[in-house]
mmCIF file of C-alpha atoms in Angstrom:
data_model
loop_
_atom_site.group_PDB
_atom_site.id
_atom_site.type_symbol
_atom_site.label_atom_id
_atom_site.label_comp_id
_atom_site.label_asym_id
_atom_site.label_seq_id
_atom_site.Cartn_x
_atom_site.Cartn_y
_atom_site.Cartn_z
ATOM 1 C CA UNK A 1 39.306 -1.950 68.287
ATOM 2 C CA UNK A 2 36.349 -3.966 66.959
ATOM 3 C CA UNK A 3 36.107 -4.783 63.248
ATOM 4 C CA UNK A 4 33.060 -2.520 62.980
ATOM 5 C CA UNK A 5 34.949 0.425 64.485
ATOM 6 C CA UNK A 6 37.951 -0.379 62.325
ATOM 7 C CA UNK A 7 35.725 -0.335 59.257
ATOM 8 C CA UNK A 8 34.315 3.061 60.188
ATOM 9 C CA UNK A 9 37.811 4.431 60.710
ATOM 10 C CA UNK A 10 38.924 3.044 57.367
ATOM 11 C CA UNK A 11 35.958 4.608 55.607
ATOM 12 C CA UNK A 12 36.798 7.990 57.089
ATOM 13 C CA UNK A 13 40.433 7.585 56.109
ATOM 14 C CA UNK A 14 39.492 6.561 52.593
ATOM 15 C CA UNK A 15 37.247 9.581 52.124
ATOM 16 C CA UNK A 16 40.102 11.815 53.214
ATOM 17 C CA UNK A 17 42.839 10.106 51.197
ATOM 18 C CA UNK A 18 40.785 9.529 48.050
ATOM 19 C CA UNK A 19 38.503 12.554 48.017
ATOM 20 C CA UNK A 20 40.647 14.205 45.383
ATOM 21 C CA UNK A 21 40.739 11.063 43.260
ATOM 22 C CA UNK A 22 36.967 10.581 43.555
ATOM 23 C CA UNK A 23 36.454 14.107 42.278
ATOM 24 C CA UNK A 24 39.048 13.537 39.571
ATOM 25 C CA UNK A 25 37.249 10.395 38.409
ATOM 26 C CA UNK A 26 34.021 12.319 37.865
ATOM 27 C CA UNK A 27 35.941 14.894 35.872
ATOM 28 C CA UNK A 28 37.821 12.520 33.571
ATOM 29 C CA UNK A 29 37.120 13.835 30.071
ATOM 30 C CA UNK A 30 34.189 12.444 28.147
ATOM 31 C CA UNK A 31 32.435 10.926 31.170
ATOM 32 C CA UNK A 32 29.067 11.959 32.552
ATOM 33 C CA UNK A 33 29.360 13.717 35.906
ATOM 34 C CA UNK A 34 25.757 14.966 36.119
ATOM 35 C CA UNK A 35 22.408 13.213 35.915
ATOM 36 C CA UNK A 36 21.484 15.408 32.948
ATOM 37 C CA UNK A 37 24.473 14.016 31.041
ATOM 38 C CA UNK A 38 23.411 10.389 31.479
ATOM 39 C CA UNK A 39 21.411 8.537 28.857
ATOM 40 C CA UNK A 40 19.104 6.632 31.177
ATOM 41 C CA UNK A 41 20.307 3.370 29.658
ATOM 42 C CA UNK A 42 21.827 2.291 32.985
ATOM 43 C CA UNK A 43 20.608 2.287 36.544
ATOM 44 C CA UNK A 44 22.875 2.077 39.571
ATOM 45 C CA UNK A 45 22.623 -1.009 41.752
ATOM 46 C CA UNK A 46 23.650 -0.561 45.394
ATOM 47 C CA UNK A 47 25.149 -3.482 47.280
ATOM 48 C CA UNK A 48 26.830 -3.573 50.685
ATOM 49 C CA UNK A 49 28.103 -6.602 52.527
ATOM 50 C CA UNK A 50 30.885 -6.760 55.073
ATOM 51 C CA UNK A 51 33.933 -4.941 53.742
ATOM 52 C CA UNK A 52 32.572 -4.209 50.286
ATOM 53 C CA UNK A 53 30.286 -1.515 48.876
ATOM 54 C CA UNK A 54 29.316 -1.591 45.213
ATOM 55 C CA UNK A 55 27.450 1.109 43.292
ATOM 56 C CA UNK A 56 27.619 -0.624 39.949
ATOM 57 C CA UNK A 57 25.868 -0.076 36.597
ATOM 58 C CA UNK A 58 23.086 -2.279 35.275
ATOM 59 C CA UNK A 59 21.893 -1.875 31.694
ATOM 60 C CA UNK A 60 18.116 -1.668 31.584
ATOM 61 C CA UNK A 61 16.354 -4.230 29.391
ATOM 62 C CA UNK A 62 13.908 -2.390 27.144
ATOM 63 C CA UNK A 63 11.824 -3.673 24.233
ATOM 64 C CA UNK A 64 14.072 -5.720 21.934
ATOM 65 C CA UNK A 65 17.411 -5.198 23.689
ATOM 66 C CA UNK A 66 17.260 -8.214 26.038
ATOM 67 C CA UNK A 67 20.200 -10.036 24.389
ATOM 68 C CA UNK A 68 22.284 -6.871 24.252
ATOM 69 C CA UNK A 69 21.592 -6.023 27.889
ATOM 70 C CA UNK A 70 22.310 -9.592 28.923
ATOM 71 C CA UNK A 71 25.774 -9.542 27.352
ATOM 72 C CA UNK A 72 26.636 -6.128 28.789
ATOM 73 C CA UNK A 73 25.409 -7.001 32.287
ATOM 74 C CA UNK A 74 27.250 -10.329 32.199
ATOM 75 C CA UNK A 75 30.530 -8.522 31.448
ATOM 76 C CA UNK A 76 29.913 -6.105 34.317
ATOM 77 C CA UNK A 77 29.079 -9.012 36.629
ATOM 78 C CA UNK A 78 32.422 -10.653 35.785
ATOM 79 C CA UNK A 79 34.262 -7.486 36.831
ATOM 80 C CA UNK A 80 32.273 -7.306 40.074
ATOM 81 C CA UNK A 81 33.083 -10.955 40.820
ATOM 82 C CA UNK A 82 36.774 -10.363 40.144
ATOM 83 C CA UNK A 83 36.785 -7.371 42.475
ATOM 84 C CA UNK A 84 35.024 -9.188 45.304
ATOM 85 C CA UNK A 85 37.358 -12.192 44.906
ATOM 86 C CA UNK A 86 40.374 -9.878 45.149
ATOM 87 C CA UNK A 87 38.965 -8.290 48.303
ATOM 88 C CA UNK A 88 38.284 -11.677 49.862
ATOM 89 C CA UNK A 89 41.884 -12.712 49.220
ATOM 90 C CA UNK A 90 43.270 -9.458 50.625
ATOM 91 C CA UNK A 91 41.096 -9.771 53.737
ATOM 92 C CA UNK A 92 42.835 -13.075 54.434
ATOM 93 C CA UNK A 93 46.001 -11.027 54.935
ATOM 94 C CA UNK A 94 44.627 -7.901 56.645
ATOM 95 C CA UNK A 95 41.262 -6.091 56.861
ATOM 96 C CA UNK A 96 40.587 -4.318 53.572
ATOM 97 C CA UNK A 97 37.601 -2.214 52.573
ATOM 98 C CA UNK A 98 36.569 -1.948 48.933
ATOM 99 C CA UNK A 99 34.271 0.354 46.954
ATOM 100 C CA UNK A 100 33.131 0.460 43.350
ATOM 101 C CA UNK A 101 31.520 3.367 41.467
ATOM 102 C CA UNK A 102 30.960 3.920 37.750
ATOM 103 C CA UNK A 103 30.805 6.589 35.069
ATOM 104 C CA UNK A 104 29.039 6.688 31.724
ATOM 105 C CA UNK A 105 30.816 7.432 28.451
ATOM 106 C CA UNK A 106 29.445 7.190 24.926
ATOM 107 C CA UNK A 107 26.123 5.325 24.894
ATOM 108 C CA UNK A 108 24.675 3.777 21.731
ATOM 109 C CA UNK A 109 21.004 3.437 20.955
ATOM 110 C CA UNK A 110 20.040 1.220 23.870
ATOM 111 C CA UNK A 111 16.492 0.687 22.595
ATOM 112 C CA UNK A 112 17.208 -0.829 19.185
ATOM 113 C CA UNK A 113 20.964 -1.471 19.627
ATOM 114 C CA UNK A 114 21.599 -1.193 15.905
ATOM 115 C CA UNK A 115 24.131 1.612 16.084
ATOM 116 C CA UNK A 116 26.856 3.169 18.195
ATOM 117 C CA UNK A 117 29.234 2.214 20.949
ATOM 118 C CA UNK A 118 28.422 1.826 24.617
ATOM 119 C CA UNK A 119 31.267 2.706 26.963
ATOM 120 C CA UNK A 120 31.472 2.850 30.756
ATOM 121 C CA UNK A 121 34.247 3.105 33.340
ATOM 122 C CA UNK A 122 34.286 1.156 36.595
ATOM 123 C CA UNK A 123 36.310 2.789 39.379
ATOM 124 C CA UNK A 124 37.491 0.483 42.154
ATOM 125 C CA UNK A 125 38.972 1.679 45.428
ATOM 126 C CA UNK A 126 40.603 -0.219 48.263
ATOM 127 C CA UNK A 127 41.959 0.698 51.673
ATOM 128 C CA UNK A 128 43.757 -1.788 53.897
ATOM 129 C CA UNK A 129 44.190 -1.452 57.661
ATOM 130 C CA UNK A 130 47.365 0.433 58.483
ATOM 131 C CA UNK A 131 47.742 1.984 55.034
ATOM 132 C CA UNK A 132 47.830 5.764 54.875
ATOM 133 C CA UNK A 133 46.461 5.954 51.350
ATOM 134 C CA UNK A 134 43.987 3.889 49.393
ATOM 135 C CA UNK A 135 44.413 2.476 45.906
ATOM 136 C CA UNK A 136 42.309 3.334 42.870
ATOM 137 C CA UNK A 137 41.884 1.193 39.754
ATOM 138 C CA UNK A 138 39.857 2.229 36.703
ATOM 139 C CA UNK A 139 38.579 -0.233 34.105
ATOM 140 C CA UNK A 140 37.004 0.756 30.804
ATOM 141 C CA UNK A 141 34.361 -1.514 29.267
ATOM 142 C CA UNK A 142 33.387 -0.848 25.663
ATOM 143 C CA UNK A 143 30.665 -2.704 23.780
ATOM 144 C CA UNK A 144 29.672 -2.857 20.125
ATOM 145 C CA UNK A 145 26.084 -2.862 18.862
ATOM 146 C CA UNK A 146 25.754 -6.580 19.620
ATOM 147 C CA UNK A 147 26.788 -6.129 23.250
ATOM 148 C CA UNK A 148 30.236 -7.703 22.799
ATOM 149 C CA UNK A 149 33.404 -6.176 24.228
ATOM 150 C CA UNK A 150 35.805 -4.910 21.597
ATOM 151 C CA UNK A 151 39.558 -4.287 21.505
ATOM 152 C CA UNK A 152 41.302 -1.029 20.675
ATOM 153 C CA UNK A 153 42.384 -2.023 17.111
ATOM 154 C CA UNK A 154 38.715 -2.488 16.228
ATOM 155 C CA UNK A 155 38.045 1.240 16.698
ATOM 156 C CA UNK A 156 41.502 2.722 16.011
ATOM 157 C CA UNK A 157 43.054 0.310 13.479
ATOM 158 C CA UNK A 158 45.791 2.718 12.377
ATOM 159 C CA UNK A 159 46.978 3.677 15.852
ATOM 160 C CA UNK A 160 50.627 2.824 16.553
ATOM 161 C CA UNK A 161 52.630 2.542 19.761
ATOM 162 C CA UNK A 162 54.594 5.615 18.650
ATOM 163 C CA UNK A 163 51.304 7.524 18.384
ATOM 164 C CA UNK A 164 50.364 6.500 21.926
ATOM 165 C CA UNK A 165 53.716 7.622 23.338
ATOM 166 C CA UNK A 166 53.347 10.983 21.604
ATOM 167 C CA UNK A 167 49.866 11.369 23.118
ATOM 168 C CA UNK A 168 51.187 10.507 26.577
ATOM 169 C CA UNK A 169 53.914 13.163 26.331
ATOM 170 C CA UNK A 170 51.513 15.804 24.998
ATOM 171 C CA UNK A 171 48.808 15.117 27.606
ATOM 172 C CA UNK A 172 51.288 15.201 30.492
ATOM 173 C CA UNK A 173 52.701 18.503 29.239
ATOM 174 C CA UNK A 174 49.244 20.069 28.854
ATOM 175 C CA UNK A 175 48.061 18.926 32.290
ATOM 176 C CA UNK A 176 51.328 19.557 34.114
ATOM 177 C CA UNK A 177 51.626 15.898 35.076
ATOM 178 C CA UNK A 178 54.987 14.383 35.999
ATOM 179 C CA UNK A 179 55.985 11.301 34.013
ATOM 180 C CA UNK A 180 58.220 8.566 35.394
ATOM 181 C CA UNK A 181 61.628 8.139 33.698
ATOM 182 C CA UNK A 182 60.527 4.778 32.252
ATOM 183 C CA UNK A 183 57.087 5.961 31.142
ATOM 184 C CA UNK A 184 57.414 4.980 27.478
ATOM 185 C CA UNK A 185 55.015 2.156 26.552
ATOM 186 C CA UNK A 186 55.862 -0.755 24.250
ATOM 187 C CA UNK A 187 52.363 -1.910 23.305
ATOM 188 C CA UNK A 188 48.921 -0.536 22.553
ATOM 189 C CA UNK A 189 46.654 0.076 25.570
ATOM 190 C CA UNK A 190 44.240 -2.682 26.521
ATOM 191 C CA UNK A 191 42.413 -0.541 29.082
ATOM 192 C CA UNK A 192 40.493 2.348 27.516
ATOM 193 C CA UNK A 193 37.091 3.972 27.187
ATOM 194 C CA UNK A 194 35.143 5.897 24.548
ATOM 195 C CA UNK A 195 33.885 9.219 25.882
ATOM 196 C CA UNK A 196 30.657 11.043 25.067
ATOM 197 C CA UNK A 197 32.726 13.270 22.782
ATOM 198 C CA UNK A 198 33.650 10.125 20.758
ATOM 199 C CA UNK A 199 37.272 10.502 21.878
ATOM 200 C CA UNK A 200 39.068 7.309 22.907
ATOM 201 C CA UNK A 201 41.019 7.573 26.164
ATOM 202 C CA UNK A 202 43.687 5.137 27.376
ATOM 203 C CA UNK A 203 43.663 4.463 31.116
ATOM 204 C CA UNK A 204 46.923 4.048 33.028
ATOM 205 C CA UNK A 205 46.823 3.183 36.711
ATOM 206 C CA UNK A 206 48.548 4.793 39.672
ATOM 207 C CA UNK A 207 52.293 4.315 39.347
ATOM 208 C CA UNK A 208 52.180 2.975 35.774
ATOM 209 C CA UNK A 209 53.521 6.039 33.962
ATOM 210 C CA UNK A 210 53.273 8.696 36.668
ATOM 211 C CA UNK A 211 54.040 8.926 40.405
ATOM 212 C CA UNK A 212 51.421 7.182 42.556
ATOM 213 C CA UNK A 213 50.147 10.507 43.902
ATOM 214 C CA UNK A 214 49.063 11.577 40.389
ATOM 215 C CA UNK A 215 46.274 8.980 40.416
ATOM 216 C CA UNK A 216 44.832 7.362 37.304
ATOM 217 C CA UNK A 217 46.158 8.908 34.084
ATOM 218 C CA UNK A 218 43.595 9.332 31.253
ATOM 219 C CA UNK A 219 45.177 9.936 27.826
ATOM 220 C CA UNK A 220 43.266 10.860 24.632
ATOM 221 C CA UNK A 221 44.618 8.676 21.811
ATOM 222 C CA UNK A 222 42.123 9.061 18.952
ATOM 223 C CA UNK A 223 38.518 9.562 17.902
ATOM 224 C CA UNK A 224 35.815 7.273 16.518
#
């Protein structure tokens, strides 16, 4: 089988194996799933080369937000570079296709940038030759009014690890999600996003706290 045919087969397999997860990603709470829910602050850049397809966000520079947009877009570019480097390394072992999409959370005033939080989620997907199922990884990026990334304690300073574990248990119970026996966490989440509803959601990857088949686990842990 030629590499081109292999790529087409892998794409078809990915769409079948990840179709549920793709739909789930668009329905993660607090994220825009319709054009009408988006702020217009970002456009989507399409890029395709070899084994990689990126549909990534690009913050539009408008009026006096050039510095803000530059910082935000630089952070996104670093994530894109990391993803493409990972794919290049994995393709040294066996053919691997990779895709990136994104979702919009809470968006601050992108014209004057003097208020609010800007949050987005990048969703990465990979499928290697011979694998029955692909892998999904979600990364939250959250920026303050200056365009700098911020950590969880900066928005939820009183949150404790015990609080997070209680939220994990409650969310799993409400959603009927199975938790692994060793699901209890020992530190505050470093991967999170702020939704349009101003709720902060921790992101746990496939197999972190739940069986792999459950996909990415989004847990509400507080509100800003």
